[in-house]
């Protein structure tokens, strides 16, 4: 391709009785559209799947690495004169991700059960030669998911009941100076019903999560809370291709690493602000109409998110704002909606 872009991919698949083996690898190189922005990446995956009548398990190992230049920003005047220009001709970075995934699924009577175990290691090294410093960001995460569900039919409906448990552990070390450790535990359930005569679908679900996050380094902070989120909704088929739907719920999100533990050199994160940091919560409403056929698909929806303790970027200063009050109008809390279209030529 252009910009000195080359890509190579290889894959292989083998079946031997109940065992399936899969292998893939890739390599990609490009100069990109700026000076000192060339990128070289590659990786691979090996996965094995064992399948029997009532049991299925899989084990996968993957790796991905990338090395690239870091051209930094450019002024508008210099961009207009020479769009490829960079002031940092030697800055560079490396990223590597290694992951192991182990999963299984089995059928016991009328209940089907499954588990997922995921372990990931990721390092990001950056060498800012022009400014004379280096950074290293090392992340480790482990996730365990357990779930069981049962399907059954009654006289006028089809039902599914789902029960589950999630456990996530995540740590981050920045240059040996700042550390974050987070753990979360959650139980959840969901019930779905489809009424056969009218083709009306109804679901309701709830999730209870307990989590703790601790930051140490130049700026310390702690979050330790419990949260209950839920959602419910219904949909109605309108003929063979159209469906009308409504969803209500309450959700939340944790502050991410950059929001939670700021670099003191930026001078934007007083200790008292970080200690006051809370979990963002949202009351959600969504209403829409969608259609799907062999030739086209579209989805028109309107939605509203009412935010509490919003975490957002303050546009006037490009600094992170940590809100401790009710709804903050840093970004609009009401959205008109969205329209998605897809057309297939046959």
Coordinates of C-alpha atoms in Angstrom, one line a residue:
X1 CA 0.0 0.0 0.0
X2 CA 0.9 3.7 0.1
X3 CA 3.1 5.2 2.9
X4 CA 5.3 2.1 2.6
X5 CA 2.6 0.0 4.1
X6 CA 3.0 -3.8 4.1
X7 CA 1.0 -6.5 5.9
X8 CA 1.5 -10.3 6.1
X9 CA -0.9 -12.7 7.7
X10 CA -0.9 -16.5 8.1
X11 CA -3.3 -18.9 9.7
X12 CA -3.8 -22.6 10.1
X13 CA -6.6 -24.8 11.3
X14 CA -6.5 -28.5 12.3
X15 CA -9.2 -30.9 13.6
X16 CA -8.2 -34.1 15.3
X17 CA -11.2 -35.9 16.8
X18 CA -12.6 -33.8 19.6
X19 CA -9.6 -31.4 19.5
X20 CA -9.5 -28.3 17.3
X21 CA -6.3 -26.3 16.9
X22 CA -6.0 -22.8 15.5
X23 CA -2.9 -20.7 14.8
X24 CA -2.6 -17.2 13.4
X25 CA 0.1 -14.6 13.0
X26 CA 0.6 -11.2 11.5
X27 CA 3.2 -8.5 10.8
X28 CA 2.5 -4.9 9.8
X29 CA 4.8 -2.1 8.8
X30 CA 4.1 1.5 7.7
X31 CA 5.7 4.9 7.6
X32 CA 2.3 6.6 8.4
X33 CA 1.7 10.3 7.5
X34 CA 4.3 12.1 9.6
X35 CA 8.0 12.1 10.0
X36 CA 9.2 9.9 12.9
X37 CA 5.8 8.1 12.9
X38 CA 6.8 4.8 11.3
X39 CA 5.3 1.7 13.0
X40 CA 6.3 -1.9 13.1
X41 CA 3.9 -4.4 14.8
X42 CA 3.4 -8.1 14.9
X43 CA 1.7 -10.8 17.0
X44 CA 0.3 -14.3 17.1
X45 CA -2.4 -16.5 18.6
X46 CA -2.5 -20.2 19.3
X47 CA -5.8 -21.7 20.5
X48 CA -7.0 -25.2 21.3
X49 CA -10.7 -26.3 21.7
X50 CA -11.8 -29.6 23.1
X51 CA -15.5 -30.5 22.4
X52 CA -17.6 -33.4 23.7
X53 CA -21.3 -34.0 23.9
X54 CA -22.0 -32.0 27.1
X55 CA -18.7 -30.2 27.6
X56 CA -16.5 -27.7 25.7
X57 CA -13.3 -26.1 26.9
X58 CA -10.7 -23.8 25.2
X59 CA -7.2 -22.5 26.0
X60 CA -5.6 -19.6 24.1
X61 CA -2.3 -17.8 24.2
X62 CA -1.7 -14.5 22.3
X63 CA 1.0 -11.9 22.1
X64 CA 1.2 -8.5 20.3
X65 CA 4.0 -6.0 20.1
X66 CA 4.4 -2.6 18.4
X67 CA 7.3 -0.1 18.0
X68 CA 6.7 3.3 16.6
X69 CA 8.0 6.9 16.5
X70 CA 6.3 9.6 18.5
X71 CA 6.2 12.8 16.4
X72 CA 4.3 14.9 18.9
X73 CA 2.2 17.9 18.0
X74 CA 2.7 20.5 15.3
X75 CA 1.6 24.1 14.9
X76 CA -1.0 25.1 12.3
X77 CA 1.4 27.3 10.4
X78 CA 4.0 24.5 10.2
X79 CA 1.4 22.0 9.2
X80 CA 0.2 24.2 6.3
X81 CA 3.8 24.6 5.1
X82 CA 4.8 20.9 5.6
X83 CA 2.1 18.5 7.0
X84 CA 4.7 15.8 7.8
X85 CA 6.8 18.0 10.0
X86 CA 7.9 16.9 13.5
X87 CA 10.0 18.7 16.1
X88 CA 10.8 15.3 17.8
X89 CA 12.7 13.2 15.3
X90 CA 14.1 10.7 17.9
X91 CA 11.2 10.1 20.3
X92 CA 9.9 6.5 20.2
X93 CA 7.7 4.1 22.1
X94 CA 7.1 0.3 22.5
X95 CA 4.0 -1.5 23.5
X96 CA 3.7 -5.3 24.3
X97 CA 0.6 -7.3 25.4
X98 CA 0.6 -10.9 26.4
X99 CA -2.6 -12.7 27.2
X100 CA -3.9 -16.2 28.3
X101 CA -7.6 -17.1 28.0
X102 CA -9.1 -20.2 29.5
X103 CA -12.8 -21.0 29.2
X104 CA -15.3 -23.8 29.4
X105 CA -19.0 -24.6 29.1
X106 CA -21.1 -27.6 30.2
X107 CA -24.7 -28.9 30.3
X108 CA -26.0 -30.4 33.6
X109 CA -29.6 -31.4 33.3
X110 CA -31.6 -28.3 32.3
X111 CA -28.9 -25.8 33.4
X112 CA -26.0 -24.7 31.2
X113 CA -22.9 -23.3 33.0
X114 CA -19.8 -21.5 31.8
X115 CA -16.6 -19.9 33.1
X116 CA -13.9 -17.6 31.7
X117 CA -10.5 -16.9 33.1
X118 CA -8.4 -14.1 31.5
X119 CA -4.9 -13.0 32.5
X120 CA -3.3 -10.0 30.6
X121 CA 0.1 -8.3 30.9
X122 CA 0.7 -5.0 29.1
X123 CA 3.7 -2.7 29.1
X124 CA 4.1 0.7 27.5
X125 CA 7.6 2.2 27.3
X126 CA 8.2 5.7 25.9
X127 CA 11.5 7.5 25.3
X128 CA 11.1 11.2 24.9
X129 CA 14.6 12.0 23.7
X130 CA 14.0 15.6 22.9
X131 CA 12.7 16.4 26.4
X132 CA 15.2 14.1 28.1
X133 CA 13.0 11.7 30.0
X134 CA 11.5 8.2 29.8
X135 CA 8.2 6.6 31.1
X136 CA 7.2 3.0 31.7
X137 CA 3.6 1.9 32.3
X138 CA 3.1 -1.7 33.4
X139 CA -0.4 -3.1 33.7
X140 CA -1.6 -6.5 35.0
X141 CA -5.2 -7.7 35.0
X142 CA -7.0 -10.9 35.9
X143 CA -10.7 -11.6 35.3
X144 CA -12.8 -14.5 36.4
X145 CA -16.4 -14.9 35.2
X146 CA -18.9 -17.6 36.2
X147 CA -22.4 -17.9 34.9
X148 CA -25.3 -20.3 34.6
X149 CA -28.5 -20.1 32.8
X150 CA -31.7 -22.1 32.1
X151 CA -34.2 -22.0 29.2
X152 CA -37.7 -23.2 29.4
X153 CA -41.1 -22.9 27.6
X154 CA -44.4 -22.2 29.2
X155 CA -47.8 -22.2 27.5
X156 CA -47.5 -18.7 26.0
X157 CA -43.8 -17.7 26.4
X158 CA -40.2 -18.7 26.1
X159 CA -38.0 -17.9 29.2
X160 CA -34.3 -17.6 30.1
X161 CA -32.9 -17.1 33.6
X162 CA -29.3 -16.1 33.9
X163 CA -27.2 -15.9 37.1
X164 CA -23.5 -14.8 37.3
X165 CA -20.5 -13.8 39.2
X166 CA -17.5 -11.6 38.1
X167 CA -14.2 -10.9 39.8
X168 CA -11.7 -8.4 38.4
X169 CA -8.3 -7.5 39.6
X170 CA -6.2 -4.8 38.0
X171 CA -2.8 -3.1 38.9
X172 CA -0.8 -0.4 37.2
X173 CA 2.7 0.8 38.0
X174 CA 4.0 4.0 36.5
X175 CA 7.8 4.4 36.5
X176 CA 8.0 2.8 39.9
X177 CA 6.7 6.0 41.3
X178 CA 2.9 5.8 41.1
X179 CA 0.8 2.6 41.6
X180 CA -2.9 1.8 41.4
X181 CA -4.5 -1.4 42.6
X182 CA -8.2 -2.2 42.0
X183 CA -10.5 -5.1 42.8
X184 CA -14.1 -5.6 42.0
X185 CA -16.7 -8.3 42.8
X186 CA -20.1 -8.6 41.3
X187 CA -23.2 -10.8 41.3
X188 CA -26.0 -10.4 38.7
X189 CA -29.2 -11.9 37.4
X190 CA -31.3 -11.4 34.4
X191 CA -34.7 -12.8 33.3
X192 CA -35.9 -12.7 29.6
X193 CA -39.3 -13.6 28.3
X194 CA -40.7 -13.8 24.8
X195 CA -44.4 -14.0 24.5
X196 CA -45.2 -16.2 21.5
X197 CA -48.5 -15.0 20.2
X198 CA -47.6 -11.3 20.1
X199 CA -43.8 -11.6 19.7
X200 CA -43.3 -9.1 22.6
X201 CA -40.0 -9.4 24.5
X202 CA -39.5 -8.3 28.0
X203 CA -36.3 -8.4 30.2
X204 CA -35.2 -7.3 33.6
X205 CA -31.8 -7.5 35.3
X206 CA -29.8 -6.3 38.2
X207 CA -26.1 -6.3 39.2
X208 CA -24.6 -5.7 42.7
X209 CA -20.9 -4.6 42.6
X210 CA -18.4 -4.0 45.3
X211 CA -15.1 -2.4 44.4
X212 CA -12.0 -0.8 45.9
X213 CA -9.3 1.2 44.3
X214 CA -6.2 2.6 45.9
X215 CA -3.6 4.9 44.4
X216 CA -0.1 5.6 45.9
X217 CA 2.6 7.9 44.8
X218 CA 2.8 11.6 44.2
X219 CA -0.9 11.9 44.8
X220 CA -2.8 9.4 47.0
X221 CA -6.5 8.5 46.7
X222 CA -9.0 5.9 47.6
X223 CA -12.4 4.7 46.3
X224 CA -14.2 2.0 48.2
X225 CA -17.9 1.6 47.4
X226 CA -20.8 -0.7 46.6
X227 CA -23.2 0.0 43.7
X228 CA -26.4 -1.5 42.4
X229 CA -27.2 -1.2 38.7
X230 CA -30.2 -2.4 36.9
X231 CA -31.9 -2.4 33.5
X232 CA -35.3 -3.3 32.1
X233 CA -36.8 -3.1 28.7
X234 CA -39.3 -4.4 26.2
X235 CA -39.5 -4.8 22.4
X236 CA -42.3 -5.4 20.0
X237 CA -42.0 -7.0 16.6
X238 CA -43.8 -5.0 13.8
X239 CA -44.0 -7.5 11.0
X240 CA -41.1 -9.5 9.7
X241 CA -38.4 -6.8 9.6
X242 CA -39.3 -4.0 12.1
X243 CA -38.9 -3.8 15.9
X244 CA -39.9 -1.1 18.4
X245 CA -37.9 -1.1 21.7
X246 CA -37.6 0.7 25.0
X247 CA -34.8 0.4 27.7
X248 CA -34.6 1.9 31.2
X249 CA -31.7 1.5 33.6
X250 CA -29.2 2.8 36.0
X251 CA -25.4 2.3 35.4
X252 CA -22.1 3.5 36.7
X253 CA -18.4 3.8 35.8
X254 CA -15.2 4.0 37.7
X255 CA -12.6 6.7 37.0
X256 CA -9.9 5.4 34.8
X257 CA -6.2 5.5 35.7
X258 CA -5.5 8.9 34.2
X259 CA -8.5 10.4 36.0
X260 CA -7.8 8.8 39.3
X261 CA -4.1 9.2 39.7
X262 CA -2.7 12.3 37.9
X263 CA 0.9 13.2 37.4
X264 CA 1.8 15.9 39.9
X265 CA 4.0 17.7 37.3
X266 CA 0.8 18.8 35.5
X267 CA -0.3 20.7 38.6
X268 CA -4.0 20.0 37.9
X269 CA -4.8 17.4 40.6
X270 CA -4.8 18.8 44.2
X271 CA -4.8 16.0 46.8
X272 CA -8.1 17.1 48.2
X273 CA -9.7 16.8 44.8
X274 CA -8.5 13.2 44.2
X275 CA -9.6 12.2 47.7
X276 CA -13.1 13.5 47.0
X277 CA -13.3 11.6 43.7
X278 CA -16.5 9.5 43.4
X279 CA -18.0 7.0 41.0
X280 CA -20.0 8.4 38.1
X281 CA -23.6 7.3 38.0
X282 CA -26.2 7.5 35.2
X283 CA -29.9 7.1 34.8
X284 CA -30.5 5.9 31.3
X285 CA -33.5 6.0 29.0
X286 CA -33.5 4.7 25.4
X287 CA -36.3 4.4 22.8
X288 CA -35.9 3.3 19.2
X289 CA -37.1 1.7 16.1
X290 CA -35.0 -0.7 14.0
X291 CA -35.3 -2.8 10.9
X292 CA -33.3 -5.7 9.5
X293 CA -33.7 -7.6 6.3
X294 CA -31.4 -9.4 3.9
X295 CA -30.8 -6.1 2.0
X296 CA -30.7 -3.4 4.6
X297 CA -30.6 -2.5 8.2
X298 CA -31.2 0.7 10.1
X299 CA -31.6 1.8 13.7
X300 CA -33.1 5.1 14.8
X301 CA -33.0 5.8 18.6
X302 CA -33.3 8.6 21.1
X303 CA -31.6 8.4 24.5
X304 CA -31.0 10.4 27.7
X305 CA -28.3 9.9 30.3
X306 CA -28.8 11.8 33.6
X307 CA -25.4 11.9 35.2
X308 CA -24.4 12.3 38.8
X309 CA -20.8 12.9 39.9
X310 CA -19.8 13.3 36.3
X311 CA -16.2 12.9 35.4
X312 CA -15.4 14.9 32.2
X313 CA -12.9 17.2 30.4
X314 CA -13.4 20.9 31.0
X315 CA -13.2 22.3 27.5
X316 CA -12.0 25.8 28.5
X317 CA -8.8 24.6 30.1
X318 CA -8.5 21.0 28.7
X319 CA -8.1 19.8 32.3
X320 CA -9.8 17.0 34.1
X321 CA -12.7 18.1 36.2
X322 CA -13.7 15.9 39.2
X323 CA -17.3 16.7 40.1
X324 CA -18.7 15.9 43.5
X325 CA -22.2 17.5 43.1
X326 CA -25.2 16.5 41.1
X327 CA -25.5 16.8 37.4
X328 CA -22.7 18.9 35.9
X329 CA -23.3 20.5 32.5
X330 CA -19.7 20.1 31.4
X331 CA -21.0 18.0 28.5
X332 CA -24.7 17.7 27.5
X333 CA -26.6 15.2 29.6
X334 CA -29.3 14.9 27.0
X335 CA -28.7 13.5 23.6
X336 CA -31.1 13.6 20.7
X337 CA -30.1 10.2 19.5
X338 CA -28.5 8.5 16.6
X339 CA -29.2 6.9 13.3
X340 CA -27.3 3.9 11.9
X341 CA -27.8 2.7 8.3
X342 CA -26.5 -0.3 6.5
X343 CA -27.3 -1.3 2.9
X344 CA -26.3 -4.7 1.3
X345 CA -26.1 -5.0 -2.5
X346 CA -27.4 -8.3 -3.8

